[in-house]
Amino acid sequence: MIKTESIFLKALNKEILPIPPIWYMRQAGRYMPEYRAVRKNFKNFLDMCKEPEVCCELALQPIDAFELDSAILFSDILTIPDAMGLDVNFLEGEGPVFGNPIKTPQDVIDIEDFDTESLSYVYKAVSNIKNALPSHIPLIGFCGSPWTLAAYSIEGRSSKDFLFTRNFIKENNVEAHIFLEKLTFACFAYLKRQVEAGADVIQIFDSWANLLSEEEYKIYSLSYITNLVSLLKNDPATENIPVILFSREPKAKLPTIMTSNSDCLSLYWSMNDIDLEQTADKVAIQGNLNPEILLESNDVIKKETLKILQKYKNYPGYVFNLGHGITPNINPEKIKYLTDLIRST
Ligand code: CP3
């Protein structure tokens, strides 16, 4: 039988399903030998992201290998700061390093306006992937949250505590807010173009929500995500597109995060003690197996997965995912085992 309907879209629409849809954050990546074979042809990771045909091939690899219920655009959240002239490079073993980070408040004032069309390579990748997918497999477009993009852009690289950024936003509060606002409009324009190119769902990655206290989180992260979601929900091109919000270990509780008006919350793996009565029928849930469990035996994987499936059984709108991305040290066999396990229980 040819499937025509997407169980992923049904779950995002808060339907109760017998078997949850499955996709994995970082489902395309270095843990797959097929990915590494393509990756070795490029020195700089972002150069690979600038090739729409390559992005299409990479986005389809995990769909072909595991028959997942959604594809995700192959790209990176740092395309926006790169397009704003901050010169993002990925150095071997170091992650992203900015050639031209935001160092002073004047840098915020001087930053180039975001030219939406300068990321046309991303929209081309979206349309290529969408055309290559069967109709029942949706495509997720994505961006980083304004706060997460600001944190990388000010720090200039990845960091454990982002101390420079945290001092910068206190000492240059007006400019910090100007920057966050510029990033919010850039994210909106970027996501709208992804949707026009064929993205069916949007995920916002707030990967550095954990750096902020609850009060700071509301001021520097949540308020801008809320504005972004509202821009999307008020534009005819994007109003019907479900929005998933991934927040890494935020200090705020779910009812606070729900004020963003996202359709689905993607839970970090430590967020286990949530009260589903507060969220049921209001927001779909995605998550949240600890990716490190995939380094354990099949028995351990099974035990931990069944706990999660039990918790969300009969939940109106549940999507199986990990609590953060697949890491390069995970064996693809474990992804196969996990996927088959969920579908057989
Ligand atoms: O299947 C997918 O999810 C692929 C698409 C994707 C990538 N990055 C590809 C990638 C997505 C959705 C992202 C999002 C992203 N990028 C986030 C949010 C998710 C999260 O993990 O919290 C963040 C914080 C980034 C920024 C980023 N990109 C970092 C910090 C790094 C280096 C760290 C690392 O894992 O190497 C990247 C590089 C990156 N982005 C890789 C991939 C496949 C690995 C690059 C390589 O092959 O060398």
JSON list of C-alpha atoms and ligand atoms in Angstrom, two decimals, residues 25-30 35 39 45 72-78 90 95-96 142 152 205 207 246 324, ligand 1:
[
{"chain": "A", "resi": 25, "resn": "MET", "atom": "CA", "xyz": [18.16, 15.46, 15.65]},
{"chain": "A", "resi": 26, "resn": "ARG", "atom": "CA", "xyz": [21.42, 15.32, 13.65]},
{"chain": "A", "resi": 27, "resn": "GLN", "atom": "CA", "xyz": [20.12, 12.28, 11.80]},
{"chain": "A", "resi": 28, "resn": "ALA", "atom": "CA", "xyz": [22.46, 13.24, 8.97]},
{"chain": "A", "resi": 29, "resn": "GLY", "atom": "CA", "xyz": [26.01, 13.42, 10.23]},
{"chain": "A", "resi": 30, "resn": "ARG", "atom": "CA", "xyz": [29.39, 11.95, 10.96]},
{"chain": "A", "resi": 35, "resn": "TYR", "atom": "CA", "xyz": [28.04, 10.98, 5.30]},
{"chain": "A", "resi": 39, "resn": "ARG", "atom": "CA", "xyz": [32.24, 15.07, 3.85]},
{"chain": "A", "resi": 45, "resn": "PHE", "atom": "CA", "xyz": [31.86, 22.33, 6.43]},
{"chain": "A", "resi": 72, "resn": "ILE", "atom": "CA", "xyz": [15.36, 17.68, 8.01]},
{"chain": "A", "resi": 73, "resn": "LEU", "atom": "CA", "xyz": [17.05, 20.22, 5.79]},
{"chain": "A", "resi": 74, "resn": "PHE", "atom": "CA", "xyz": [20.78, 19.62, 5.66]},
{"chain": "A", "resi": 75, "resn": "SER", "atom": "CA", "xyz": [22.41, 22.93, 6.58]},
{"chain": "A", "resi": 76, "resn": "ASP", "atom": "CA", "xyz": [23.47, 24.71, 9.76]},
{"chain": "A", "resi": 77, "resn": "ILE", "atom": "CA", "xyz": [22.06, 27.35, 12.11]},
{"chain": "A", "resi": 78, "resn": "LEU", "atom": "CA", "xyz": [25.14, 29.55, 11.56]},
{"chain": "A", "resi": 90, "resn": "PHE", "atom": "CA", "xyz": [34.36, 25.22, 10.97]},
{"chain": "A", "resi": 95, "resn": "GLY", "atom": "CA", "xyz": [33.65, 23.56, 15.91]},
{"chain": "A", "resi": 96, "resn": "PRO", "atom": "CA", "xyz": [32.59, 26.95, 14.56]},
{"chain": "A", "resi": 142, "resn": "PHE", "atom": "CA", "xyz": [15.06, 25.23, 10.74]},
{"chain": "A", "resi": 152, "resn": "TYR", "atom": "CA", "xyz": [27.81, 32.27, 18.96]},
{"chain": "A", "resi": 205, "resn": "PHE", "atom": "CA", "xyz": [16.97, 25.39, 17.96]},
{"chain": "A", "resi": 207, "resn": "SER", "atom": "CA", "xyz": [20.68, 25.28, 21.95]},
{"chain": "A", "resi": 246, "resn": "PHE", "atom": "CA", "xyz": [13.91, 22.75, 20.99]},
{"chain": "A", "resi": 324, "resn": "HIS", "atom": "CA", "xyz": [19.77, 16.22, 21.72]},
{"chain": "B", "resi": 1, "resn": "CP3", "atom": "O1", "xyz": [20.42, 15.93, 10.32]},
{"chain": "B", "resi": 1, "resn": "CP3", "atom": "C1", "xyz": [20.65, 17.05, 10.77]},
{"chain": "B", "resi": 1, "resn": "CP3", "atom": "O2", "xyz": [20.14, 17.47, 11.84]},
{"chain": "B", "resi": 1, "resn": "CP3", "atom": "C2", "xyz": [21.61, 17.89, 9.97]},
{"chain": "B", "resi": 1, "resn": "CP3", "atom": "C3", "xyz": [21.38, 19.33, 9.90]},
{"chain": "B", "resi": 1, "resn": "CP3", "atom": "C4", "xyz": [21.98, 20.14, 11.04]},
{"chain": "B", "resi": 1, "resn": "CP3", "atom": "C5", "xyz": [23.36, 20.39, 11.27]},
{"chain": "B", "resi": 1, "resn": "CP3", "atom": "N1", "xyz": [23.48, 21.28, 12.27]},
{"chain": "B", "resi": 1, "resn": "CP3", "atom": "C6", "xyz": [24.48, 19.79, 10.52]},
{"chain": "B", "resi": 1, "resn": "CP3", "atom": "C7", "xyz": [25.83, 19.80, 11.11]},
{"chain": "B", "resi": 1, "resn": "CP3", "atom": "C8", "xyz": [21.27, 20.85, 11.99]},
{"chain": "B", "resi": 1, "resn": "CP3", "atom": "C9", "xyz": [19.78, 20.88, 12.23]},
{"chain": "B", "resi": 1, "resn": "CP3", "atom": "C10", "xyz": [22.24, 21.59, 12.74]},
{"chain": "B", "resi": 1, "resn": "CP3", "atom": "C11", "xyz": [21.86, 22.52, 13.80]},
{"chain": "B", "resi": 1, "resn": "CP3", "atom": "C12", "xyz": [22.91, 23.11, 14.64]},
{"chain": "B", "resi": 1, "resn": "CP3", "atom": "N2", "xyz": [24.13, 23.59, 14.27]},
{"chain": "B", "resi": 1, "resn": "CP3", "atom": "C13", "xyz": [22.74, 23.39, 16.03]},
{"chain": "B", "resi": 1, "resn": "CP3", "atom": "C14", "xyz": [21.49, 23.13, 16.83]},
{"chain": "B", "resi": 1, "resn": "CP3", "atom": "C15", "xyz": [21.40, 21.72, 17.27]},
{"chain": "B", "resi": 1, "resn": "CP3", "atom": "C16", "xyz": [22.20, 21.40, 18.50]},
{"chain": "B", "resi": 1, "resn": "CP3", "atom": "O3", "xyz": [23.08, 20.51, 18.36]},
{"chain": "B", "resi": 1, "resn": "CP3", "atom": "O4", "xyz": [21.95, 21.97, 19.55]},
{"chain": "B", "resi": 1, "resn": "CP3", "atom": "C17", "xyz": [23.93, 23.97, 16.48]},
{"chain": "B", "resi": 1, "resn": "CP3", "atom": "C18", "xyz": [24.22, 24.41, 17.90]},
{"chain": "B", "resi": 1, "resn": "CP3", "atom": "C19", "xyz": [24.80, 24.11, 15.37]},
{"chain": "B", "resi": 1, "resn": "CP3", "atom": "C20", "xyz": [26.13, 24.73, 15.34]},
{"chain": "B", "resi": 1, "resn": "CP3", "atom": "C21", "xyz": [27.18, 23.74, 15.01]},
{"chain": "B", "resi": 1, "resn": "CP3", "atom": "N3", "xyz": [27.27, 23.10, 13.78]},
{"chain": "B", "resi": 1, "resn": "CP3", "atom": "C22", "xyz": [28.23, 23.29, 15.82]},
{"chain": "B", "resi": 1, "resn": "CP3", "atom": "C23", "xyz": [28.46, 23.73, 17.25]},
{"chain": "B", "resi": 1, "resn": "CP3", "atom": "C24", "xyz": [28.96, 22.38, 15.07]},
{"chain": "B", "resi": 1, "resn": "CP3", "atom": "C25", "xyz": [30.26, 21.73, 15.48]},
{"chain": "B", "resi": 1, "resn": "CP3", "atom": "C26", "xyz": [30.03, 20.70, 16.47]},
{"chain": "B", "resi": 1, "resn": "CP3", "atom": "C27", "xyz": [30.00, 19.38, 15.79]},
{"chain": "B", "resi": 1, "resn": "CP3", "atom": "O5", "xyz": [29.08, 18.60, 16.05]},
{"chain": "B", "resi": 1, "resn": "CP3", "atom": "O6", "xyz": [30.95, 19.16, 15.01]},
{"chain": "B", "resi": 1, "resn": "CP3", "atom": "C28", "xyz": [28.33, 22.24, 13.80]},
{"chain": "B", "resi": 1, "resn": "CP3", "atom": "C29", "xyz": [28.76, 21.38, 12.68]},
{"chain": "B", "resi": 1, "resn": "CP3", "atom": "C30", "xyz": [27.75, 20.50, 12.05]},
{"chain": "B", "resi": 1, "resn": "CP3", "atom": "N4", "xyz": [26.46, 20.85, 11.72]},
{"chain": "B", "resi": 1, "resn": "CP3", "atom": "C31", "xyz": [27.97, 19.15, 11.62]},
{"chain": "B", "resi": 1, "resn": "CP3", "atom": "C32", "xyz": [26.78, 18.73, 11.02]},
{"chain": "B", "resi": 1, "resn": "CP3", "atom": "C33", "xyz": [26.51, 17.40, 10.37]},
{"chain": "B", "resi": 1, "resn": "CP3", "atom": "C34", "xyz": [29.28, 18.40, 11.71]},
{"chain": "B", "resi": 1, "resn": "CP3", "atom": "C35", "xyz": [30.26, 19.04, 10.82]},
{"chain": "B", "resi": 1, "resn": "CP3", "atom": "C36", "xyz": [31.27, 18.13, 10.18]},
{"chain": "B", "resi": 1, "resn": "CP3", "atom": "O7", "xyz": [30.90, 17.16, 9.48]},
{"chain": "B", "resi": 1, "resn": "CP3", "atom": "O8", "xyz": [32.46, 18.43, 10.30]}
]
